[in-house]
Amino acid sequence: MLRVHPVTAFKDNYIWLIGRTGTPKVAAVDPGDARPLLGYCAAHGLEPCVILITHHHRDHAGGVRELLDYYDVPVYGPVHETIPGLTHPLGEGARVTLPEIGLTLQVMELPGHTRAPLSYAGAGMLFCGDTLFTGGCGYLFEGTAAQMHASLTRLAALPGETQVYCGHEYTLENLGFALHVEPDNPDLHARIAAARRLRAQGLPTVPSTLEEERRTNPFLRCHIQQVIDAAEKYAGRRLSRPDQVFAVVRQWKNELDARA
Ligand code: ZN
Ligand code: FE
């Protein structure tokens, strides 16, 4: 049976360890910091056999060099970004086969947060770094709103039961923003209550399911009338395309984040 372990790093990052019952081998996704990962593996008898990187930001790739001092393992990551220690550059349509874990992952190149970040999908799981967040999406640091909207639209088309493993614990903050956009969405209120219960127990709210995201994440709902209406009201103009709605909703959140 596959098992995904969350390792918390920095303030709110997750390093995901993908393992399988009966073997100590794990794939480490986005080890931004080697220390918590080394500690977790020692405590749980796990051993990384591969490193998977979604994008070049330090909080995702910054621990690779130090990990390679302990484990001589391949490092997979985006071909169009600079990743320290990268051994297997990957682009759109690539496939990662991990025989030690019995898992094959499909690679999607999804520009928006950075220039060419990767998401890895397989066995009903999605590792999407800072592209899709639970309840939100990443900042547009290197890509355009149209690119990010297209990237999120691709992710939204994955099966509804897909488990969404993103790179940060941002759910409650994101859903707080979502409430500005869709104050009358009953699924959103239910999700906030459930996420609060988890956080009160110190538990991760990640993973979510893609179905939950499609019902409550405003950035996946730019074709829904209530989201269009809210974005048009905020922008004070008509928005004729979903990517224009996305751009306004992203800007709206940026402005609130800047004030926080
Ligand atoms: Zn990032
Ligand atoms: Fe990040």
PDB file of C-alpha atoms and ligand atoms in Angstrom:
ATOM      1  CA  MET A   1       0.000   0.000   0.000  1.00  0.00           C
ATOM      2  CA  LEU A   2       1.260   3.464  -0.847  1.00  0.00           C
ATOM      3  CA  ARG A   3       1.677   5.837   2.053  1.00  0.00           C
ATOM      4  CA  VAL A   4       2.487   9.547   1.944  1.00  0.00           C
ATOM      5  CA  HIS A   5       4.174  11.079   4.991  1.00  0.00           C
ATOM      6  CA  PRO A   6       4.074  14.830   5.632  1.00  0.00           C
ATOM      7  CA  VAL A   7       7.294  16.387   6.907  1.00  0.00           C
ATOM      8  CA  THR A   8       6.898  19.977   7.975  1.00  0.00           C
ATOM      9  CA  ALA A   9       9.684  22.421   7.154  1.00  0.00           C
ATOM     10  CA  PHE A  10      10.207  26.147   7.755  1.00  0.00           C
ATOM     11  CA  LYS A  11       6.989  27.854   8.774  1.00  0.00           C
ATOM     12  CA  ASP A  12       4.422  26.143   6.583  1.00  0.00           C
ATOM     13  CA  ASN A  13       6.166  24.017   3.920  1.00  0.00           C
ATOM     14  CA  TYR A  14       5.460  20.327   3.405  1.00  0.00           C
ATOM     15  CA  ILE A  15       8.073  17.880   2.223  1.00  0.00           C
ATOM     16  CA  TRP A  16       6.154  14.807   1.055  1.00  0.00           C
ATOM     17  CA  LEU A  17       7.649  11.337   1.431  1.00  0.00           C
ATOM     18  CA  ILE A  18       6.001   8.774  -0.826  1.00  0.00           C
ATOM     19  CA  GLY A  19       6.523   5.263   0.478  1.00  0.00           C
ATOM     20  CA  ARG A  20       5.055   1.803   0.397  1.00  0.00           C
ATOM     21  CA  THR A  21       4.273  -0.596   3.218  1.00  0.00           C
ATOM     22  CA  GLY A  22       7.013  -3.197   3.553  1.00  0.00           C
ATOM     23  CA  THR A  23       9.918  -1.113   2.251  1.00  0.00           C
ATOM     24  CA  PRO A  24      11.917   1.695   3.895  1.00  0.00           C
ATOM     25  CA  LYS A  25      12.423   3.404   0.512  1.00  0.00           C
ATOM     26  CA  VAL A  26      10.685   6.729  -0.077  1.00  0.00           C
ATOM     27  CA  ALA A  27      10.586   9.404  -2.748  1.00  0.00           C
ATOM     28  CA  ALA A  28      11.155  12.851  -1.242  1.00  0.00           C
ATOM     29  CA  VAL A  29       9.146  15.629  -2.880  1.00  0.00           C
ATOM     30  CA  ASP A  30      10.460  19.204  -2.537  1.00  0.00           C
ATOM     31  CA  PRO A  31      13.012  18.908   0.280  1.00  0.00           C
ATOM     32  CA  GLY A  32      13.527  22.612   0.866  1.00  0.00           C
ATOM     33  CA  ASP A  33      15.371  21.837   4.100  1.00  0.00           C
ATOM     34  CA  ALA A  34      17.385  18.650   4.665  1.00  0.00           C
ATOM     35  CA  ARG A  35      17.272  18.758   8.480  1.00  0.00           C
ATOM     36  CA  PRO A  36      13.612  17.924   9.208  1.00  0.00           C
ATOM     37  CA  LEU A  37      13.694  15.273   6.478  1.00  0.00           C
ATOM     38  CA  LEU A  38      16.797  13.584   7.929  1.00  0.00           C
ATOM     39  CA  GLY A  39      15.210  13.648  11.375  1.00  0.00           C
ATOM     40  CA  TYR A  40      11.921  12.190  10.158  1.00  0.00           C
ATOM     41  CA  CYS A  41      13.628   9.417   8.185  1.00  0.00           C
ATOM     42  CA  ALA A  42      15.820   8.487  11.183  1.00  0.00           C
ATOM     43  CA  ALA A  43      12.808   8.410  13.506  1.00  0.00           C
ATOM     44  CA  HIS A  44      10.654   6.316  11.144  1.00  0.00           C
ATOM     45  CA  GLY A  45      13.307   4.053   9.583  1.00  0.00           C
ATOM     46  CA  LEU A  46      12.850   5.515   6.105  1.00  0.00           C
ATOM     47  CA  GLU A  47      15.419   5.969   3.378  1.00  0.00           C
ATOM     48  CA  PRO A  48      15.044   8.343   0.413  1.00  0.00           C
ATOM     49  CA  CYS A  49      15.791   6.642  -2.927  1.00  0.00           C
ATOM     50  CA  VAL A  50      14.872   9.555  -5.184  1.00  0.00           C
ATOM     51  CA  ILE A  51      14.249  13.294  -4.930  1.00  0.00           C
ATOM     52  CA  LEU A  52      11.479  14.981  -6.925  1.00  0.00           C
ATOM     53  CA  ILE A  53      11.483  18.764  -7.314  1.00  0.00           C
ATOM     54  CA  THR A  54       8.521  20.838  -8.520  1.00  0.00           C
ATOM     55  CA  HIS A  55      10.246  24.199  -8.971  1.00  0.00           C
ATOM     56  CA  HIS A  56      13.404  26.145  -8.246  1.00  0.00           C
ATOM     57  CA  HIS A  57      12.375  28.135  -5.161  1.00  0.00           C
ATOM     58  CA  ARG A  58      14.656  27.605  -2.167  1.00  0.00           C
ATOM     59  CA  ASP A  59      11.879  26.473   0.133  1.00  0.00           C
ATOM     60  CA  HIS A  60      11.361  23.529  -2.275  1.00  0.00           C
ATOM     61  CA  ALA A  61      14.841  22.739  -3.618  1.00  0.00           C
ATOM     62  CA  GLY A  62      17.160  24.283  -1.013  1.00  0.00           C
ATOM     63  CA  GLY A  63      17.855  21.041   0.881  1.00  0.00           C
ATOM     64  CA  VAL A  64      18.938  18.941  -2.107  1.00  0.00           C
ATOM     65  CA  ARG A  65      22.708  19.540  -1.823  1.00  0.00           C
ATOM     66  CA  GLU A  66      22.824  18.589   1.841  1.00  0.00           C
ATOM     67  CA  LEU A  67      20.639  15.507   1.289  1.00  0.00           C
ATOM     68  CA  LEU A  68      23.026  14.311  -1.415  1.00  0.00           C
ATOM     69  CA  ASP A  69      25.770  14.222   1.249  1.00  0.00           C
ATOM     70  CA  TYR A  70      23.713  11.525   3.006  1.00  0.00           C
ATOM     71  CA  TYR A  71      21.968   9.733   0.142  1.00  0.00           C
ATOM     72  CA  ASP A  72      23.412   9.157  -3.334  1.00  0.00           C
ATOM     73  CA  VAL A  73      20.107   9.368  -5.185  1.00  0.00           C
ATOM     74  CA  PRO A  74      18.786  10.698  -8.512  1.00  0.00           C
ATOM     75  CA  VAL A  75      17.233  14.166  -8.497  1.00  0.00           C
ATOM     76  CA  TYR A  76      14.329  14.769 -10.894  1.00  0.00           C
ATOM     77  CA  GLY A  77      13.100  18.266 -11.634  1.00  0.00           C
ATOM     78  CA  PRO A  78      12.171  20.859 -14.241  1.00  0.00           C
ATOM     79  CA  VAL A  79      14.454  21.018 -17.273  1.00  0.00           C
ATOM     80  CA  HIS A  80      13.753  24.722 -17.794  1.00  0.00           C
ATOM     81  CA  GLU A  81      14.650  25.828 -14.263  1.00  0.00           C
ATOM     82  CA  THR A  82      17.937  25.814 -12.323  1.00  0.00           C
ATOM     83  CA  ILE A  83      17.852  23.119  -9.641  1.00  0.00           C
ATOM     84  CA  PRO A  84      20.972  22.337  -7.556  1.00  0.00           C
ATOM     85  CA  GLY A  85      22.074  18.720  -7.978  1.00  0.00           C
ATOM     86  CA  LEU A  86      19.558  17.945 -10.754  1.00  0.00           C
ATOM     87  CA  THR A  87      20.409  14.646 -12.467  1.00  0.00           C
ATOM     88  CA  HIS A  88      17.207  13.942 -14.447  1.00  0.00           C
ATOM     89  CA  PRO A  89      15.763  17.057 -16.141  1.00  0.00           C
ATOM     90  CA  LEU A  90      12.093  16.603 -17.014  1.00  0.00           C
ATOM     91  CA  GLY A  91       9.571  18.426 -19.181  1.00  0.00           C
ATOM     92  CA  GLU A  92       5.958  18.133 -20.285  1.00  0.00           C
ATOM     93  CA  GLY A  93       4.848  14.572 -20.947  1.00  0.00           C
ATOM     94  CA  ALA A  94       7.776  12.880 -19.206  1.00  0.00           C
ATOM     95  CA  ARG A  95       7.200   9.845 -17.010  1.00  0.00           C
ATOM     96  CA  VAL A  96       9.031   8.985 -13.793  1.00  0.00           C
ATOM     97  CA  THR A  97       9.185   5.279 -12.951  1.00  0.00           C
ATOM     98  CA  LEU A  98      10.066   4.427  -9.356  1.00  0.00           C
ATOM     99  CA  PRO A  99      10.422   0.621  -9.145  1.00  0.00           C
ATOM    100  CA  GLU A 100      11.518   0.723  -5.463  1.00  0.00           C
ATOM    101  CA  ILE A 101       8.109   2.150  -4.564  1.00  0.00           C
ATOM    102  CA  GLY A 102       6.085   0.588  -7.378  1.00  0.00           C
ATOM    103  CA  LEU A 103       4.914   3.926  -8.669  1.00  0.00           C
ATOM    104  CA  THR A 104       4.887   5.723 -12.001  1.00  0.00           C
ATOM    105  CA  LEU A 105       4.265   9.457 -12.159  1.00  0.00           C
ATOM    106  CA  GLN A 106       3.257  11.570 -15.133  1.00  0.00           C
ATOM    107  CA  VAL A 107       4.911  14.946 -15.473  1.00  0.00           C
ATOM    108  CA  MET A 108       3.079  18.130 -16.396  1.00  0.00           C
ATOM    109  CA  GLU A 109       4.873  21.416 -17.051  1.00  0.00           C
ATOM    110  CA  LEU A 110       2.574  24.129 -15.708  1.00  0.00           C
ATOM    111  CA  PRO A 111       3.847  27.707 -16.071  1.00  0.00           C
ATOM    112  CA  GLY A 112       2.495  30.485 -13.873  1.00  0.00           C
ATOM    113  CA  HIS A 113       4.063  30.423 -10.406  1.00  0.00           C
ATOM    114  CA  THR A 114       7.507  30.093 -12.014  1.00  0.00           C
ATOM    115  CA  ARG A 115       8.578  29.738 -15.626  1.00  0.00           C
ATOM    116  CA  ALA A 116       8.298  25.967 -16.032  1.00  0.00           C
ATOM    117  CA  PRO A 117       7.388  24.224 -12.760  1.00  0.00           C
ATOM    118  CA  LEU A 118       6.356  20.572 -12.743  1.00  0.00           C
ATOM    119  CA  SER A 119       3.448  18.716 -11.258  1.00  0.00           C
ATOM    120  CA  TYR A 120       3.666  14.954 -10.759  1.00  0.00           C
ATOM    121  CA  ALA A 121       0.510  12.824 -11.017  1.00  0.00           C
ATOM    122  CA  GLY A 122      -0.005   9.108 -10.508  1.00  0.00           C
ATOM    123  CA  ALA A 123      -1.829   6.453  -8.448  1.00  0.00           C
ATOM    124  CA  GLY A 124      -4.564   8.968  -7.632  1.00  0.00           C
ATOM    125  CA  MET A 125      -2.116  11.496  -6.206  1.00  0.00           C
ATOM    126  CA  LEU A 126      -1.008  14.905  -7.419  1.00  0.00           C
ATOM    127  CA  PHE A 127       2.132  16.687  -6.223  1.00  0.00           C
ATOM    128  CA  CYS A 128       1.744  20.228  -7.477  1.00  0.00           C
ATOM    129  CA  GLY A 129       4.197  22.367  -5.489  1.00  0.00           C
ATOM    130  CA  ASP A 130       3.062  25.992  -5.458  1.00  0.00           C
ATOM    131  CA  THR A 131       0.881  25.815  -8.589  1.00  0.00           C
ATOM    132  CA  LEU A 132      -2.420  24.619  -7.101  1.00  0.00           C
ATOM    133  CA  PHE A 133      -2.810  25.143  -3.357  1.00  0.00           C
ATOM    134  CA  THR A 134      -5.552  23.691  -1.229  1.00  0.00           C
ATOM    135  CA  GLY A 135      -8.134  26.451  -1.494  1.00  0.00           C
ATOM    136  CA  GLY A 136      -5.913  28.695  -3.608  1.00  0.00           C
ATOM    137  CA  CYS A 137      -3.024  28.954  -6.056  1.00  0.00           C
ATOM    138  CA  GLY A 138       0.548  30.231  -6.143  1.00  0.00           C
ATOM    139  CA  TYR A 139       1.621  33.803  -6.795  1.00  0.00           C
ATOM    140  CA  LEU A 140       2.449  34.706 -10.385  1.00  0.00           C
ATOM    141  CA  PHE A 141       6.182  35.255  -9.923  1.00  0.00           C
ATOM    142  CA  GLU A 142       7.386  34.354 -13.421  1.00  0.00           C
ATOM    143  CA  GLY A 143       4.308  33.582 -15.489  1.00  0.00           C
ATOM    144  CA  THR A 144       1.184  35.353 -16.673  1.00  0.00           C
ATOM    145  CA  ALA A 145      -2.388  35.059 -15.439  1.00  0.00           C
ATOM    146  CA  ALA A 146      -3.360  33.407 -18.732  1.00  0.00           C
ATOM    147  CA  GLN A 147      -0.628  30.790 -18.303  1.00  0.00           C
ATOM    148  CA  MET A 148      -1.594  30.054 -14.708  1.00  0.00           C
ATOM    149  CA  HIS A 149      -5.254  29.819 -15.621  1.00  0.00           C
ATOM    150  CA  ALA A 150      -4.426  27.312 -18.369  1.00  0.00           C
ATOM    151  CA  SER A 151      -2.220  25.353 -15.941  1.00  0.00           C
ATOM    152  CA  LEU A 152      -4.930  25.196 -13.269  1.00  0.00           C
ATOM    153  CA  THR A 153      -7.517  24.226 -15.883  1.00  0.00           C
ATOM    154  CA  ARG A 154      -5.361  21.213 -16.778  1.00  0.00           C
ATOM    155  CA  LEU A 155      -5.105  20.176 -13.121  1.00  0.00           C
ATOM    156  CA  ALA A 156      -8.838  20.673 -12.602  1.00  0.00           C
ATOM    157  CA  ALA A 157      -9.485  18.098 -15.329  1.00  0.00           C
ATOM    158  CA  LEU A 158      -7.853  15.284 -13.325  1.00  0.00           C
ATOM    159  CA  PRO A 159     -10.232  12.785 -11.665  1.00  0.00           C
ATOM    160  CA  GLY A 160     -12.213  14.236  -8.734  1.00  0.00           C
ATOM    161  CA  GLU A 161     -10.861  11.701  -6.226  1.00  0.00           C
ATOM    162  CA  THR A 162      -7.252  12.771  -6.932  1.00  0.00           C
ATOM    163  CA  GLN A 163      -5.454  13.632  -3.678  1.00  0.00           C
ATOM    164  CA  VAL A 164      -3.925  17.106  -3.902  1.00  0.00           C
ATOM    165  CA  TYR A 165      -0.525  17.324  -2.185  1.00  0.00           C
ATOM    166  CA  CYS A 166       0.632  20.929  -2.437  1.00  0.00           C
ATOM    167  CA  GLY A 167       3.758  22.552  -1.013  1.00  0.00           C
ATOM    168  CA  HIS A 168       2.340  24.638   1.851  1.00  0.00           C
ATOM    169  CA  GLU A 169      -0.214  24.615   4.651  1.00  0.00           C
ATOM    170  CA  TYR A 170      -2.212  27.610   3.407  1.00  0.00           C
ATOM    171  CA  THR A 171      -5.721  26.143   3.431  1.00  0.00           C
ATOM    172  CA  LEU A 172      -7.423  28.273   6.095  1.00  0.00           C
ATOM    173  CA  GLU A 173      -5.870  31.491   4.842  1.00  0.00           C
ATOM    174  CA  ASN A 174      -6.858  30.636   1.256  1.00  0.00           C
ATOM    175  CA  LEU A 175     -10.403  29.693   2.214  1.00  0.00           C
ATOM    176  CA  GLY A 176     -10.709  32.953   4.146  1.00  0.00           C
ATOM    177  CA  PHE A 177     -10.088  34.732   0.872  1.00  0.00           C
ATOM    178  CA  ALA A 178     -12.437  32.387  -1.002  1.00  0.00           C
ATOM    179  CA  LEU A 179     -15.190  33.570   1.334  1.00  0.00           C
ATOM    180  CA  HIS A 180     -14.786  37.121  -0.041  1.00  0.00           C
ATOM    181  CA  VAL A 181     -15.420  35.747  -3.533  1.00  0.00           C
ATOM    182  CA  GLU A 182     -18.219  33.290  -2.719  1.00  0.00           C
ATOM    183  CA  PRO A 183     -19.793  34.182   0.640  1.00  0.00           C
ATOM    184  CA  ASP A 184     -22.827  31.997  -0.130  1.00  0.00           C
ATOM    185  CA  ASN A 185     -21.038  28.796  -1.174  1.00  0.00           C
ATOM    186  CA  PRO A 186     -22.210  26.118   1.333  1.00  0.00           C
ATOM    187  CA  ASP A 187     -19.362  23.731   0.392  1.00  0.00           C
ATOM    188  CA  LEU A 188     -16.904  26.479   1.282  1.00  0.00           C
ATOM    189  CA  HIS A 189     -18.386  26.986   4.745  1.00  0.00           C
ATOM    190  CA  ALA A 190     -18.310  23.230   5.397  1.00  0.00           C
ATOM    191  CA  ARG A 191     -14.708  23.022   4.238  1.00  0.00           C
ATOM    192  CA  ILE A 192     -13.606  25.886   6.481  1.00  0.00           C
ATOM    193  CA  ALA A 193     -15.216  24.207   9.497  1.00  0.00           C
ATOM    194  CA  ALA A 194     -13.493  20.901   8.681  1.00  0.00           C
ATOM    195  CA  ALA A 195     -10.111  22.597   8.125  1.00  0.00           C
ATOM    196  CA  ARG A 196     -10.419  24.468  11.445  1.00  0.00           C
ATOM    197  CA  ARG A 197     -11.052  21.185  13.262  1.00  0.00           C
ATOM    198  CA  LEU A 198      -7.938  19.624  11.711  1.00  0.00           C
ATOM    199  CA  ARG A 199      -5.722  22.625  12.513  1.00  0.00           C
ATOM    200  CA  ALA A 200      -7.026  22.742  16.085  1.00  0.00           C
ATOM    201  CA  GLN A 201      -5.680  19.194  16.460  1.00  0.00           C
ATOM    202  CA  GLY A 202      -2.381  20.192  14.854  1.00  0.00           C
ATOM    203  CA  LEU A 203      -3.118  18.044  11.789  1.00  0.00           C
ATOM    204  CA  PRO A 204      -2.437  18.915   8.132  1.00  0.00           C
ATOM    205  CA  THR A 205      -5.375  19.951   5.956  1.00  0.00           C
ATOM    206  CA  VAL A 206      -3.404  18.626   2.990  1.00  0.00           C
ATOM    207  CA  PRO A 207      -4.114  16.552   0.975  1.00  0.00           C
ATOM    208  CA  SER A 208      -7.534  17.638  -0.223  1.00  0.00           C
ATOM    209  CA  THR A 209      -9.303  16.098  -3.174  1.00  0.00           C
ATOM    210  CA  LEU A 210      -9.622  17.695  -6.559  1.00  0.00           C
ATOM    211  CA  GLU A 211     -13.393  17.459  -6.202  1.00  0.00           C
ATOM    212  CA  GLU A 212     -13.181  19.638  -3.058  1.00  0.00           C
ATOM    213  CA  GLU A 213     -10.995  22.086  -4.954  1.00  0.00           C
ATOM    214  CA  ARG A 214     -13.446  22.284  -7.847  1.00  0.00           C
ATOM    215  CA  ARG A 215     -16.271  23.012  -5.379  1.00  0.00           C
ATOM    216  CA  THR A 216     -14.505  25.593  -3.203  1.00  0.00           C
ATOM    217  CA  ASN A 217     -11.263  26.928  -4.713  1.00  0.00           C
ATOM    218  CA  PRO A 218     -12.136  30.213  -6.452  1.00  0.00           C
ATOM    219  CA  PHE A 219      -9.136  29.928  -8.771  1.00  0.00           C
ATOM    220  CA  LEU A 220     -10.642  26.751 -10.277  1.00  0.00           C
ATOM    221  CA  ARG A 221     -14.077  28.375 -10.504  1.00  0.00           C
ATOM    222  CA  CYS A 222     -13.492  31.275 -12.895  1.00  0.00           C
ATOM    223  CA  HIS A 223     -16.246  29.921 -15.171  1.00  0.00           C
ATOM    224  CA  ILE A 224     -18.848  29.853 -12.338  1.00  0.00           C
ATOM    225  CA  GLN A 225     -21.377  32.696 -12.441  1.00  0.00           C
ATOM    226  CA  GLN A 226     -21.023  33.712  -8.792  1.00  0.00           C
ATOM    227  CA  VAL A 227     -17.237  34.007  -9.176  1.00  0.00           C
ATOM    228  CA  ILE A 228     -17.600  35.960 -12.431  1.00  0.00           C
ATOM    229  CA  ASP A 229     -20.095  38.326 -10.759  1.00  0.00           C
ATOM    230  CA  ALA A 230     -17.805  38.873  -7.753  1.00  0.00           C
ATOM    231  CA  ALA A 231     -14.760  39.507  -9.972  1.00  0.00           C
ATOM    232  CA  GLU A 232     -16.690  41.938 -12.179  1.00  0.00           C
ATOM    233  CA  LYS A 233     -17.911  43.811  -9.126  1.00  0.00           C
ATOM    234  CA  TYR A 234     -14.373  43.989  -7.723  1.00  0.00           C
ATOM    235  CA  ALA A 235     -12.876  45.097 -11.065  1.00  0.00           C
ATOM    236  CA  GLY A 236     -15.757  47.441 -11.931  1.00  0.00           C
ATOM    237  CA  ARG A 237     -15.901  46.150 -15.497  1.00  0.00           C
ATOM    238  CA  ARG A 238     -17.229  43.271 -17.618  1.00  0.00           C
ATOM    239  CA  LEU A 239     -14.999  40.216 -17.892  1.00  0.00           C
ATOM    240  CA  SER A 240     -15.698  38.116 -20.948  1.00  0.00           C
ATOM    241  CA  ARG A 241     -13.195  35.269 -20.522  1.00  0.00           C
ATOM    242  CA  PRO A 242     -12.369  32.903 -17.619  1.00  0.00           C
ATOM    243  CA  ASP A 243      -8.670  33.849 -17.732  1.00  0.00           C
ATOM    244  CA  GLN A 244      -9.668  37.508 -17.274  1.00  0.00           C
ATOM    245  CA  VAL A 245     -11.763  36.482 -14.276  1.00  0.00           C
ATOM    246  CA  PHE A 246      -8.767  34.535 -12.968  1.00  0.00           C
ATOM    247  CA  ALA A 247      -6.484  37.573 -13.374  1.00  0.00           C
ATOM    248  CA  VAL A 248      -8.875  39.755 -11.358  1.00  0.00           C
ATOM    249  CA  VAL A 249      -9.362  37.182  -8.576  1.00  0.00           C
ATOM    250  CA  ARG A 250      -5.576  36.690  -8.334  1.00  0.00           C
ATOM    251  CA  GLN A 251      -5.065  40.472  -8.173  1.00  0.00           C
ATOM    252  CA  TRP A 252      -7.827  40.771  -5.564  1.00  0.00           C
ATOM    253  CA  LYS A 253      -6.067  38.266  -3.299  1.00  0.00           C
ATOM    254  CA  ASN A 254      -2.690  39.937  -3.890  1.00  0.00           C
ATOM    255  CA  GLU A 255      -4.130  43.244  -2.713  1.00  0.00           C
ATOM    256  CA  LEU A 256      -5.591  41.708   0.446  1.00  0.00           C
ATOM    257  CA  ASP A 257      -2.329  39.815   1.126  1.00  0.00           C
ATOM    258  CA  ALA A 258      -0.362  43.050   0.757  1.00  0.00           C
ATOM    259  CA  ARG A 259      -2.560  44.695   3.403  1.00  0.00           C
ATOM    260  CA  ALA A 260      -2.327  41.773   5.841  1.00  0.00           C
TER     261      ALA A 260
HETATM  262 ZN    ZN B   1       7.355  28.645  -4.848  1.00  0.00          ZN
HETATM  263 FE    FE B   2       6.852  27.611  -1.789  1.00  0.00          FE
END
